[in-house]
Amino acid sequence: MYRTHTCGELRISDVGKEVTLSGWVQTVRDKGFMMWIDLRDRYGVTQLIFNEEVSSTDLLEQARSVGREFVIMVTGKVIERISKNDKIPTGDVEIEVSEFTVLNAAKLPPFTIDDDTDGGDDLRMKYRYLDLRRGPVQRNMMFRSNLAIETRKYLADQGFLEIETPFLIKSTPEGARDFVVPSRMNPGQFYALPQSPQTFKQILMVAGMDKYFQIVKCFRDEDLRADRQPEFTQIDCEMAFITQEQILNTFEGLTKYLFKTVSNIELPDFPRMQYDEAMRRFGSDKPDLRFGMEFAELNDVAQNKGFKVFDSVELVVGICAEGCAAYTRKQVDELTKWVQRPQIGAKGLVYVKYNEDGSFKSSVDKFFSAEDLKAWADKMGAKPGDLMLVLAGETDKTRKQLNELRLEMGRRLGLMKEGDFKPLWVIDFPLLEWDEETERFYAMHHPFTSPKKEDVDRMLNGDHETMKSLRADAYDLVINGVEIGGGSIRIHDRGLQEKNFQLLGFTEEEAEAQFGFLLGAFEYGAPPHGGIAFGFDRLCAVMNGQNSIRDFIAFPKNNMGRDMMIDAPSPVHGEQLEELNLELKEIKKEE
Ligand code: ASP
């Protein structure tokens, strides 16, 4: 037997017991006549003590031969420690070792395996098995495992069936590119890896499964931004004979349950906000509600006062940074440069300091009287001591820019408090999004989302402009400004689905070729249905107040989509390509 206990288990009540432990050598401290080893496994760390008086010279010599990360097995007696360590649960005891076995030697690891490590990203990913031994990463894996298990418990309790859907499927346009897999048996044909099980879960509803869920891998071949992975995990769900209200309640219930059981955090009821309102008040469909700093629209108090920049624009809008009136010229200039960076793209920034003495100092003093600026302050709820920051321009763009500035000010002022969780349902998204560049509509959520009941008629009979104003039964769950998930009530009528495909620019033939199976299924008694998917990796990260989903994935890819450990992707043999009827074009190295 390799062990009677784990390295995280022994307490003062175990003193006197003879135990066997196995694990990795964390540290060795050698004082000559005495020596200690910290022995580590997933469960914790236990101190071993080697004493010249008790242990044989042989044993001591053996113990002295080991280094960090050796795998050893020891037997000995649990004794009370003289100097206790109250930082670890096993800190009251140590093991007086009488038998010692090296199970496996270890090379010196390329970085320190400790909570704080000196290893860079790529090195840690190359030796991910060593990185995964570190406390914080182990805790993340345990958290993730817990979250998955509790998700299953909750949904099973609610009558959901866990059903697997295939990974080798046909391309489903959902905004991103597909990863494709060549089919050997069908030369020249390809499978695609699912971006989500969307159509399958809808088919499961037509099939009468009623409530489906799956904790499932999804694949999207996107250019990787900081917090994206080409493969990621969703809690994917679908329900039949269901209203939006019921879906929101079910998944609000799931979220509260997970926060409570896994993190012991009690969440209040989730507020709801319409998409339009979120855009107006925060310039974002995923507002961070941990702080206020809401937008104030200033058109009626800031236009037609002789300041040309404001007069011709669609929107003049500002936020109030509390207590920032004392910002220096340099600080304000720096903020202006910040919003002018290409990533934000504002032309300029107007500031108004509402001084403690009630006077104003602004970058537009030439055009606006104190009385004018007081009217701005009233709109923004600004008081003496505050700083007003104002942007102007085309509505959508300006809102986006001010959203970035609001978040930046929130960060700088420390308003995004750790341990504070502010969930929000954003509802009533537009059905379609018009793209000026390509001159076509895109589905705001995906092509299977239903328009609101009251908008169906306008969708079937309205003109082009009408389509821009259609609302959908689509919703997102947002926590602290992060989109945790989204879903919608689906179209379950063939005619309406065809109309939607047509609006999205599909010809009848294209729609039939790509989604004939779904359209066909709708003709055999499709029940009303709807669902949602949560980003599982992201939920893990947000619940831990962390930004990166990578730290919650056992084997993540880097920014180039590479797995550094197994070194993928990689070329395949010519034979393999031949079997697949594929030919590689010569890849020219970029000069
Ligand atoms: N399939 C959707 C997604 O991946 C979620 C849903 O509509 O249920 O975003």
Coordinates of C-alpha atoms and ligand atoms in Angstrom, one line a residue:
M1 CA 0.0 0.0 0.0
Y2 CA 1.4 3.4 -1.0
R3 CA -0.4 5.4 1.7
T4 CA -2.7 5.2 4.7
H5 CA -3.4 8.9 4.6
T6 CA -3.0 11.8 2.2
C7 CA -0.6 14.7 2.8
G8 CA -3.5 16.9 3.8
E9 CA -5.2 14.8 6.3
L10 CA -3.3 14.3 9.6
R11 CA -4.2 16.4 12.6
I12 CA -3.3 16.6 16.3
S13 CA -5.8 13.9 17.1
D14 CA -3.7 11.5 15.0
V15 CA -0.6 11.8 17.2
G16 CA 0.8 8.4 18.0
K17 CA -0.4 6.7 14.8
E18 CA 1.9 4.8 12.5
V19 CA 1.2 6.1 9.0
T20 CA 2.4 5.8 5.4
L21 CA 2.4 8.8 3.1
S22 CA 3.4 9.2 -0.6
G23 CA 3.9 12.3 -2.5
W24 CA 6.3 14.8 -4.0
V25 CA 9.2 16.5 -2.2
Q26 CA 8.3 20.2 -2.0
T27 CA 11.3 21.4 0.1
V28 CA 14.2 19.9 1.9
R29 CA 15.8 21.7 4.9
D30 CA 18.9 20.1 6.3
K31 CA 20.4 21.2 9.6
G32 CA 22.9 18.3 9.8
F33 CA 21.7 16.5 12.9
M34 CA 18.1 17.1 11.9
M35 CA 16.4 17.3 8.5
W36 CA 12.9 18.1 7.3
I37 CA 11.1 17.4 4.1
D38 CA 7.7 19.0 3.1
L39 CA 5.8 16.2 1.4
R40 CA 3.1 17.4 -1.0
D41 CA 0.1 15.9 -2.9
R42 CA -3.2 17.3 -4.1
Y43 CA -4.6 17.3 -0.6
G44 CA -1.9 19.3 1.1
V45 CA 1.5 19.3 2.6
T46 CA 2.8 17.3 5.6
Q47 CA 6.2 17.9 7.3
L48 CA 8.5 14.9 7.7
I49 CA 11.2 15.0 10.3
F50 CA 14.5 13.0 10.2
N51 CA 16.4 12.9 13.5
E52 CA 19.8 11.4 14.0
E53 CA 18.8 10.0 17.3
V54 CA 15.8 8.1 15.9
S55 CA 16.6 7.5 12.2
S56 CA 19.4 5.2 11.1
T57 CA 22.4 6.7 9.2
D58 CA 21.3 4.7 6.2
L59 CA 17.9 6.3 6.2
L60 CA 19.3 9.8 6.7
E61 CA 21.6 9.3 3.8
Q62 CA 18.8 8.2 1.6
A63 CA 16.7 11.1 2.6
R64 CA 19.6 13.4 1.9
S65 CA 19.9 12.1 -1.7
V66 CA 16.5 13.4 -2.8
G67 CA 15.8 16.7 -4.4
R68 CA 12.7 18.8 -5.3
E69 CA 9.9 16.9 -6.9
F70 CA 11.3 13.4 -6.2
V71 CA 8.4 11.0 -5.6
I72 CA 8.8 9.2 -2.2
M73 CA 7.0 7.0 0.2
V74 CA 7.6 7.2 3.9
T75 CA 6.3 5.4 7.0
G76 CA 6.6 6.8 10.5
K77 CA 4.9 8.0 13.6
V78 CA 2.7 11.1 13.8
I79 CA 4.2 13.4 16.5
E80 CA 3.2 16.8 17.8
R81 CA 5.3 19.6 16.3
I82 CA 7.3 21.8 18.6
S83 CA 7.0 24.9 16.4
K84 CA 3.5 24.7 14.9
N85 CA 2.5 26.2 11.5
D86 CA -0.9 27.7 11.7
K87 CA -1.0 28.5 8.0
I88 CA -1.6 24.9 7.0
P89 CA -4.2 22.4 8.3
T90 CA -1.6 19.8 9.0
G91 CA 0.7 22.3 10.8
D92 CA 0.3 20.9 14.3
V93 CA 2.0 17.6 13.4
E94 CA 4.9 16.0 11.7
I95 CA 6.0 12.5 10.8
E96 CA 9.0 10.9 12.5
V97 CA 10.2 8.8 9.6
S98 CA 11.3 5.2 10.1
E99 CA 11.1 3.8 6.6
F100 CA 11.9 5.7 3.4
T101 CA 11.6 4.7 -0.3
V102 CA 12.3 6.7 -3.4
L103 CA 9.5 5.8 -5.8
N104 CA 10.9 7.9 -8.6
A105 CA 13.7 10.5 -9.1
A106 CA 13.0 13.8 -10.7
K107 CA 15.1 16.2 -12.8
L108 CA 15.4 19.7 -11.4
P109 CA 12.1 21.4 -12.7
P110 CA 12.6 24.3 -15.1
F111 CA 10.6 26.6 -12.8
T112 CA 9.7 26.7 -9.1
I113 CA 6.7 24.7 -8.3
D114 CA 5.2 27.1 -5.7
D115 CA 2.2 29.4 -5.5
D116 CA 4.3 32.1 -7.0
T117 CA 6.4 30.8 -9.8
D118 CA 9.3 32.2 -11.8
G119 CA 8.1 30.4 -14.9
G120 CA 7.0 32.4 -18.0
D121 CA 3.8 31.5 -19.8
D122 CA 5.3 29.4 -22.6
L123 CA 7.6 27.5 -20.3
R124 CA 4.7 26.7 -17.9
M125 CA 2.5 25.5 -20.8
K126 CA 5.3 23.3 -22.2
Y127 CA 5.7 21.7 -18.8
R128 CA 2.0 21.9 -18.0
Y129 CA 2.2 18.8 -15.8
L130 CA 4.6 20.6 -13.5
D131 CA 2.5 23.8 -13.6
L132 CA -0.5 21.8 -12.7
R133 CA 1.2 20.7 -9.5
R134 CA 1.2 24.3 -8.2
G135 CA -1.4 25.2 -5.5
P136 CA -3.3 27.9 -7.3
V137 CA -3.7 25.8 -10.5
Q138 CA -4.7 22.7 -8.5
R139 CA -7.3 24.8 -6.7
N140 CA -8.6 26.0 -10.0
M141 CA -9.0 22.5 -11.3
M142 CA -10.8 21.4 -8.1
F143 CA -13.1 24.4 -8.3
R144 CA -13.9 23.6 -11.9
S145 CA -14.6 20.0 -11.1
N146 CA -16.9 21.0 -8.2
L147 CA -18.7 23.4 -10.4
A148 CA -19.3 20.8 -13.1
I149 CA -20.5 18.2 -10.5
E150 CA -22.9 20.7 -8.9
T151 CA -24.2 21.8 -12.3
R152 CA -25.1 18.2 -13.0
K153 CA -26.8 17.8 -9.7
Y154 CA -28.9 20.9 -10.0
L155 CA -30.0 20.2 -13.6
A156 CA -30.6 16.5 -13.0
D157 CA -32.7 17.6 -10.0
Q158 CA -34.8 19.8 -12.4
G159 CA -35.4 16.9 -14.7
F160 CA -32.8 17.6 -17.4
L161 CA -31.4 14.8 -19.4
E162 CA -27.7 14.8 -20.1
I163 CA -27.4 13.9 -23.8
E164 CA -24.3 13.9 -26.0
T165 CA -24.3 15.4 -29.4
P166 CA -21.8 14.6 -32.1
F167 CA -18.5 16.4 -32.6
L168 CA -18.2 15.6 -36.3
I169 CA -20.9 17.6 -37.8
K170 CA -21.7 20.0 -40.7
S171 CA -20.8 23.6 -40.7
T172 CA -23.2 25.9 -38.8
P173 CA -22.7 29.6 -39.4
E174 CA -22.7 31.2 -35.9
G175 CA -20.4 34.1 -36.5
A176 CA -17.0 32.3 -36.3
R177 CA -15.1 30.1 -38.6
D178 CA -15.4 26.3 -38.3
F179 CA -12.6 23.9 -37.7
V180 CA -12.9 21.3 -40.4
V181 CA -11.9 17.6 -40.5
P182 CA -11.4 15.8 -43.8
S183 CA -13.3 12.6 -44.2
R184 CA -11.2 9.7 -45.5
M185 CA -14.2 7.6 -46.5
N186 CA -15.8 10.5 -48.4
P187 CA -13.1 12.0 -50.5
G188 CA -13.3 15.7 -50.9
Q189 CA -15.8 16.1 -48.1
F190 CA -15.3 17.5 -44.6
Y191 CA -16.9 17.4 -41.2
A192 CA -16.9 20.6 -39.1
L193 CA -16.4 20.6 -35.3
P194 CA -19.4 22.2 -33.6
Q195 CA -19.3 25.8 -32.6
S196 CA -22.1 24.8 -30.3
P197 CA -24.7 21.9 -30.3
Q198 CA -27.4 24.5 -31.3
T199 CA -29.2 22.6 -34.0
F200 CA -28.9 19.3 -32.3
K201 CA -30.4 20.5 -29.1
Q202 CA -33.3 21.9 -31.0
I203 CA -33.8 18.6 -32.8
L204 CA -33.8 16.9 -29.4
M205 CA -36.7 19.1 -28.5
V206 CA -38.5 18.1 -31.6
A207 CA -37.7 14.5 -30.5
G208 CA -39.5 15.0 -27.3
M209 CA -36.6 15.0 -24.9
D210 CA -38.2 18.0 -23.2
K211 CA -35.2 19.2 -21.1
Y212 CA -31.6 18.7 -22.3
F213 CA -28.2 19.7 -21.0
Q214 CA -24.6 18.9 -21.7
I215 CA -21.3 20.2 -20.4
V216 CA -19.8 20.3 -23.8
K217 CA -16.7 21.3 -25.8
C218 CA -17.3 23.9 -28.5
F219 CA -14.9 24.9 -31.2
R220 CA -14.4 28.2 -32.9
D221 CA -11.6 29.1 -35.3
E222 CA -11.3 32.7 -34.3
D223 CA -8.4 35.0 -34.1
L224 CA -7.5 34.7 -30.5
R225 CA -8.0 37.6 -28.3
A226 CA -6.7 37.6 -24.7
D227 CA -9.6 35.7 -23.2
R228 CA -10.5 33.3 -26.0
Q229 CA -9.7 29.7 -26.6
P230 CA -10.3 27.8 -29.8
E231 CA -11.9 25.0 -27.8
F232 CA -13.9 25.9 -24.8
T233 CA -16.7 24.5 -22.6
Q234 CA -20.4 25.4 -22.4
I235 CA -23.1 24.4 -20.0
D236 CA -25.6 23.9 -22.9
C237 CA -29.3 23.6 -22.3
E238 CA -32.6 23.5 -24.1
M239 CA -36.2 23.2 -22.9
A240 CA -39.5 22.6 -24.6
F241 CA -42.9 24.2 -23.9
I242 CA -41.1 27.0 -22.2
T243 CA -41.3 30.7 -21.9
Q244 CA -38.5 33.2 -21.6
E245 CA -39.6 33.9 -18.1
Q246 CA -39.2 30.3 -17.1
I247 CA -35.8 30.0 -18.7
L248 CA -34.5 33.0 -16.9
N249 CA -35.8 31.7 -13.6
T250 CA -34.3 28.3 -14.1
F251 CA -30.9 29.6 -14.9
E252 CA -30.9 32.3 -12.3
G253 CA -31.7 29.4 -10.0
L254 CA -28.7 27.4 -11.3
T255 CA -26.4 30.4 -11.0
K256 CA -27.5 31.2 -7.4
Y257 CA -27.1 27.5 -6.5
L258 CA -23.6 27.3 -7.9
F259 CA -22.5 30.5 -6.1
K260 CA -23.9 29.2 -2.9
T261 CA -22.7 25.6 -2.9
V262 CA -19.3 26.1 -4.5
S263 CA -18.3 29.5 -3.2
N264 CA -20.7 30.1 -0.3
I265 CA -21.9 33.3 -1.8
E266 CA -25.6 34.3 -1.6
L267 CA -26.6 36.2 -4.7
P268 CA -29.7 38.6 -4.6
D269 CA -32.4 38.3 -7.3
F270 CA -31.0 39.3 -10.7
P271 CA -32.2 42.6 -12.1
R272 CA -33.3 42.8 -15.7
M273 CA -32.5 45.5 -18.3
Q274 CA -33.6 45.8 -21.8
Y275 CA -30.8 46.0 -24.4
D276 CA -31.8 49.5 -25.4
E277 CA -31.7 50.7 -21.9
A278 CA -28.3 49.1 -21.3
M279 CA -26.9 50.8 -24.3
R280 CA -28.3 54.2 -23.3
R281 CA -27.2 54.0 -19.7
F282 CA -23.9 52.2 -20.1
G283 CA -23.1 52.1 -23.8
S284 CA -22.7 48.4 -23.5
D285 CA -24.8 45.2 -23.6
K286 CA -22.8 43.9 -20.7
P287 CA -22.6 46.6 -18.2
D288 CA -20.5 46.2 -15.1
L289 CA -23.0 47.1 -12.3
R290 CA -20.4 47.1 -9.5
F291 CA -20.4 50.8 -9.9
G292 CA -22.6 53.6 -11.2
M293 CA -21.1 56.3 -13.3
E294 CA -24.1 56.1 -15.6
F295 CA -24.2 58.0 -18.9
A296 CA -26.0 61.4 -19.0
E297 CA -27.1 62.6 -22.5
L298 CA -26.4 66.3 -22.8
N299 CA -27.7 67.2 -26.3
D300 CA -30.4 69.6 -25.0
V301 CA -28.1 71.5 -22.7
A302 CA -24.9 71.3 -24.7
Q303 CA -25.9 71.9 -28.3
N304 CA -26.6 75.3 -30.0
K305 CA -24.3 77.2 -27.6
G306 CA -21.8 78.0 -30.3
F307 CA -19.5 75.0 -29.7
K308 CA -19.4 73.6 -33.3
V309 CA -18.0 70.3 -32.3
F310 CA -21.1 69.5 -30.4
D311 CA -23.7 71.2 -32.6
S312 CA -23.6 68.9 -35.6
V313 CA -23.2 65.5 -33.8
E314 CA -25.8 62.9 -33.0
L315 CA -24.9 62.5 -29.4
V316 CA -23.3 64.5 -26.6
V317 CA -22.9 62.2 -23.6
G318 CA -20.9 62.3 -20.4
I319 CA -20.0 60.5 -17.2
C320 CA -19.2 61.9 -13.7
A321 CA -16.0 60.8 -12.0
E322 CA -16.7 61.3 -8.4
G323 CA -14.1 63.2 -6.4
C324 CA -11.8 63.8 -9.4
A325 CA -12.1 67.6 -9.8
A326 CA -8.5 67.9 -8.4
Y327 CA -7.1 66.1 -11.4
T328 CA -4.0 67.9 -12.7
R329 CA -3.7 69.2 -16.2
K330 CA -1.3 66.3 -16.9
Q331 CA -3.8 63.8 -15.7
V332 CA -6.6 65.2 -17.9
D333 CA -4.2 65.3 -20.9
E334 CA -3.3 61.7 -20.3
L335 CA -7.0 60.7 -20.2
T336 CA -7.6 62.6 -23.4
K337 CA -4.7 60.7 -25.0
W338 CA -6.2 57.5 -23.6
V339 CA -9.5 58.0 -25.4
Q340 CA -7.7 59.0 -28.6
R341 CA -5.8 55.8 -28.9
P342 CA -6.8 53.9 -32.0
Q343 CA -8.3 51.1 -29.8
I344 CA -10.8 53.6 -28.5
G345 CA -10.9 56.1 -31.3
A346 CA -12.4 59.2 -29.8
K347 CA -11.6 62.5 -31.5
G348 CA -11.2 64.4 -28.2
L349 CA -12.4 64.6 -24.6
V350 CA -14.2 67.5 -23.0
Y351 CA -13.7 67.9 -19.3
V352 CA -15.4 70.0 -16.7
K353 CA -14.1 70.3 -13.2
Y354 CA -16.8 71.1 -10.7
N355 CA -14.5 72.6 -8.1
E356 CA -15.1 72.3 -4.3
D357 CA -15.9 76.0 -4.1
G358 CA -18.8 75.5 -6.6
S359 CA -17.0 77.1 -9.6
F360 CA -16.3 75.4 -12.9
K361 CA -13.1 74.9 -14.9
S362 CA -13.5 73.3 -18.2
S363 CA -11.9 72.8 -21.6
V364 CA -14.8 74.6 -23.2
D365 CA -15.1 77.7 -20.9
K366 CA -15.1 79.9 -24.0
F367 CA -18.5 78.5 -25.1
F368 CA -20.3 77.6 -21.9
S369 CA -21.2 79.8 -18.9
A370 CA -21.1 78.6 -15.3
E371 CA -24.9 78.4 -15.6
D372 CA -24.6 76.1 -18.7
L373 CA -22.2 73.9 -16.9
K374 CA -24.3 73.7 -13.9
A375 CA -27.1 72.3 -16.1
W376 CA -24.6 69.6 -17.2
A377 CA -23.8 68.8 -13.6
D378 CA -27.5 68.5 -12.8
K379 CA -28.0 66.0 -15.6
M380 CA -25.0 64.0 -14.4
G381 CA -25.8 64.2 -10.7
A382 CA -22.3 65.8 -10.3
K383 CA -21.5 67.7 -7.1
P384 CA -18.6 70.0 -6.1
G385 CA -15.4 68.0 -6.2
D386 CA -16.4 65.9 -9.2
L387 CA -15.0 65.7 -12.7
M388 CA -17.3 65.5 -15.7
L389 CA -16.0 63.8 -18.9
V390 CA -17.9 64.3 -22.1
L391 CA -17.6 62.7 -25.6
A392 CA -19.6 63.6 -28.7
G393 CA -20.2 62.0 -32.1
E394 CA -22.2 59.4 -33.9
T395 CA -24.4 57.6 -31.3
D396 CA -23.2 54.0 -31.4
K397 CA -19.6 54.8 -31.7
T398 CA -19.6 57.5 -29.0
R399 CA -21.4 55.2 -26.6
K400 CA -18.8 52.5 -27.2
Q401 CA -16.0 54.9 -26.5
L402 CA -17.6 56.3 -23.4
N403 CA -18.2 52.7 -22.1
E404 CA -14.4 52.1 -22.4
L405 CA -13.7 55.3 -20.6
R406 CA -16.3 54.4 -17.9
L407 CA -14.6 51.0 -17.3
E408 CA -11.2 52.6 -17.3
M409 CA -12.2 55.2 -14.7
G410 CA -13.9 52.4 -12.7
R411 CA -10.6 50.5 -12.7
R412 CA -8.5 53.5 -11.8
L413 CA -10.8 54.5 -9.0
G414 CA -10.9 51.0 -7.6
L415 CA -14.7 50.7 -8.0
M416 CA -14.6 47.1 -9.2
K417 CA -14.4 45.5 -5.8
E418 CA -13.1 42.0 -5.4
G419 CA -15.8 39.6 -4.0
D420 CA -18.6 41.9 -5.2
F421 CA -20.8 40.1 -7.7
K422 CA -23.4 42.0 -9.7
P423 CA -25.4 39.8 -12.0
L424 CA -27.8 41.1 -14.6
W425 CA -30.1 39.8 -17.3
V426 CA -30.0 41.8 -20.5
I427 CA -33.2 41.1 -22.4
D428 CA -35.0 42.1 -25.6
F429 CA -31.9 42.1 -27.9
P430 CA -32.5 43.2 -31.5
L431 CA -33.1 40.3 -33.8
L432 CA -30.9 41.5 -36.7
E433 CA -27.9 43.7 -37.0
W434 CA -27.4 45.7 -40.2
D435 CA -23.8 45.9 -41.4
E436 CA -23.0 48.9 -43.5
E437 CA -19.8 47.5 -44.9
T438 CA -21.2 44.3 -46.3
E439 CA -24.7 45.7 -46.7
R440 CA -26.4 42.8 -45.1
F441 CA -28.2 41.7 -42.0
Y442 CA -26.5 39.5 -39.4
A443 CA -28.3 37.6 -36.7
M444 CA -27.6 39.3 -33.4
H445 CA -27.7 36.0 -31.5
H446 CA -28.0 33.3 -34.1
P447 CA -30.3 32.4 -37.1
F448 CA -32.6 30.3 -34.9
T449 CA -33.7 33.0 -32.5
S450 CA -37.3 34.0 -32.6
P451 CA -38.6 37.5 -33.0
K452 CA -40.9 38.6 -30.2
K453 CA -44.5 37.5 -30.7
E454 CA -45.6 41.1 -31.2
D455 CA -42.9 41.6 -33.9
V456 CA -43.7 38.5 -36.0
D457 CA -46.2 40.3 -38.2
R458 CA -43.8 43.1 -38.9
M459 CA -41.1 40.6 -39.7
L460 CA -43.3 38.8 -42.2
N461 CA -44.7 41.9 -43.9
G462 CA -42.5 44.9 -43.0
D463 CA -40.0 46.7 -45.3
H464 CA -36.2 46.8 -45.0
E465 CA -36.2 49.6 -42.3
T466 CA -38.7 47.7 -40.2
M467 CA -36.3 44.8 -40.0
K468 CA -33.8 46.9 -38.1
S469 CA -36.3 47.5 -35.3
L470 CA -37.3 43.9 -34.7
R471 CA -36.8 42.6 -31.2
A472 CA -36.0 39.1 -30.2
D473 CA -36.7 36.9 -27.2
A474 CA -33.0 36.8 -26.6
Y475 CA -31.2 37.3 -23.4
D476 CA -27.7 37.4 -21.9
L477 CA -26.6 36.7 -18.3
V478 CA -23.9 39.3 -17.4
I479 CA -21.9 39.3 -14.2
N480 CA -19.5 42.1 -13.4
G481 CA -19.4 43.2 -17.0
V482 CA -18.6 39.7 -18.3
E483 CA -21.1 37.9 -20.6
I484 CA -21.6 34.5 -18.8
G485 CA -24.0 33.2 -21.3
G486 CA -26.9 33.8 -23.6
G487 CA -29.8 32.2 -25.2
S488 CA -33.2 32.7 -26.8
I489 CA -36.6 31.4 -27.6
R490 CA -36.3 29.7 -30.9
I491 CA -38.3 29.8 -34.1
H492 CA -40.2 26.5 -34.4
D493 CA -42.2 27.2 -37.5
R494 CA -40.8 26.4 -40.9
G495 CA -42.2 29.5 -42.6
L496 CA -40.8 31.9 -40.1
Q497 CA -37.4 30.2 -40.1
E498 CA -37.3 30.4 -43.9
K499 CA -38.1 34.1 -43.7
N500 CA -35.2 34.6 -41.2
F501 CA -32.8 32.7 -43.5
Q502 CA -33.9 34.9 -46.4
L503 CA -33.3 38.1 -44.4
L504 CA -29.9 36.8 -43.5
G505 CA -29.1 36.5 -47.2
F506 CA -29.5 32.8 -47.7
T507 CA -31.0 31.7 -51.0
E508 CA -33.7 29.0 -50.7
E509 CA -31.3 26.4 -52.0
E510 CA -28.6 27.4 -49.5
A511 CA -31.0 27.3 -46.6
E512 CA -32.2 23.9 -47.7
A513 CA -28.6 22.5 -48.3
Q514 CA -27.4 23.7 -44.9
F515 CA -30.4 23.4 -42.7
G516 CA -32.9 21.2 -44.6
F517 CA -32.8 18.7 -41.7
L518 CA -34.0 21.4 -39.2
L519 CA -36.6 22.9 -41.5
G520 CA -37.8 19.3 -42.2
A521 CA -38.0 18.5 -38.5
F522 CA -40.1 21.6 -38.0
E523 CA -42.8 20.0 -40.2
Y524 CA -43.2 17.0 -37.9
G525 CA -44.6 18.6 -34.8
A526 CA -41.9 20.8 -33.4
P527 CA -42.8 22.1 -29.9
P528 CA -42.2 25.7 -28.9
H529 CA -38.7 25.7 -27.3
G530 CA -35.8 27.8 -26.1
G531 CA -32.6 27.5 -24.3
I532 CA -29.3 29.0 -23.1
A533 CA -25.6 28.3 -22.9
F534 CA -23.2 29.4 -20.2
G535 CA -19.5 29.7 -20.9
F536 CA -18.2 27.3 -18.3
D537 CA -14.6 28.4 -18.3
R538 CA -15.6 32.0 -18.0
L539 CA -18.0 31.2 -15.2
C540 CA -15.1 29.6 -13.3
A541 CA -12.9 32.7 -13.9
V542 CA -15.6 35.2 -12.9
M543 CA -16.6 33.3 -9.8
N544 CA -12.9 33.6 -8.7
G545 CA -12.6 37.2 -9.6
Q546 CA -10.1 36.4 -12.3
N547 CA -9.8 37.6 -15.9
S548 CA -8.2 34.7 -17.7
I549 CA -10.1 31.6 -18.5
R550 CA -6.8 29.9 -19.4
D551 CA -6.0 29.3 -15.7
F552 CA -9.2 27.2 -15.4
I553 CA -8.4 24.9 -18.4
A554 CA -6.1 22.0 -17.7
F555 CA -4.5 22.1 -21.2
P556 CA -5.1 25.5 -22.8
K557 CA -3.7 26.8 -26.0
N558 CA -1.5 29.9 -26.3
N559 CA -2.3 33.1 -28.2
M560 CA -1.3 31.4 -31.5
G561 CA -3.7 28.6 -30.9
R562 CA -0.8 26.2 -30.1
D563 CA -0.6 23.5 -27.4
M564 CA 2.9 24.0 -26.3
M565 CA 3.1 20.7 -24.5
I566 CA 2.2 18.3 -27.3
D567 CA 3.3 20.8 -29.9
A568 CA 0.1 21.0 -31.9
P569 CA -0.9 21.8 -34.6
S570 CA 1.8 20.0 -36.6
P571 CA 2.3 18.8 -40.2
V572 CA 1.0 15.3 -41.1
H573 CA 2.8 12.7 -43.3
G574 CA 2.4 12.8 -47.0
E575 CA 0.8 9.3 -46.8
Q576 CA -1.8 10.6 -44.4
L577 CA -2.6 13.4 -46.8
E578 CA -2.9 11.1 -49.7
E579 CA -5.3 8.8 -47.8
L580 CA -7.4 11.9 -47.2
N581 CA -7.2 13.0 -50.8
L582 CA -5.6 16.2 -49.8
E583 CA -2.8 18.1 -51.4
L584 CA -0.9 20.8 -49.6
K585 CA -0.1 24.0 -51.5
E586 CA 3.4 25.0 -50.8
I587 CA 3.4 27.5 -48.0
K588 CA 5.4 30.5 -48.8
K589 CA 7.3 32.0 -45.9
E590 CA 6.4 35.6 -45.4
E591 CA 9.3 37.9 -46.3
Ligands
ASP1 N1 -25.8 28.1 -29.0 C1 -25.8 29.4 -28.4 C2 -24.4 29.9 -28.2 O1 -23.5 29.1 -28.3 C3 -26.5 29.5 -27.1 C4 -28.0 29.3 -27.2 O2 -28.6 30.0 -27.9 O3 -28.5 28.4 -26.4 O4 -24.2 31.1 -27.9

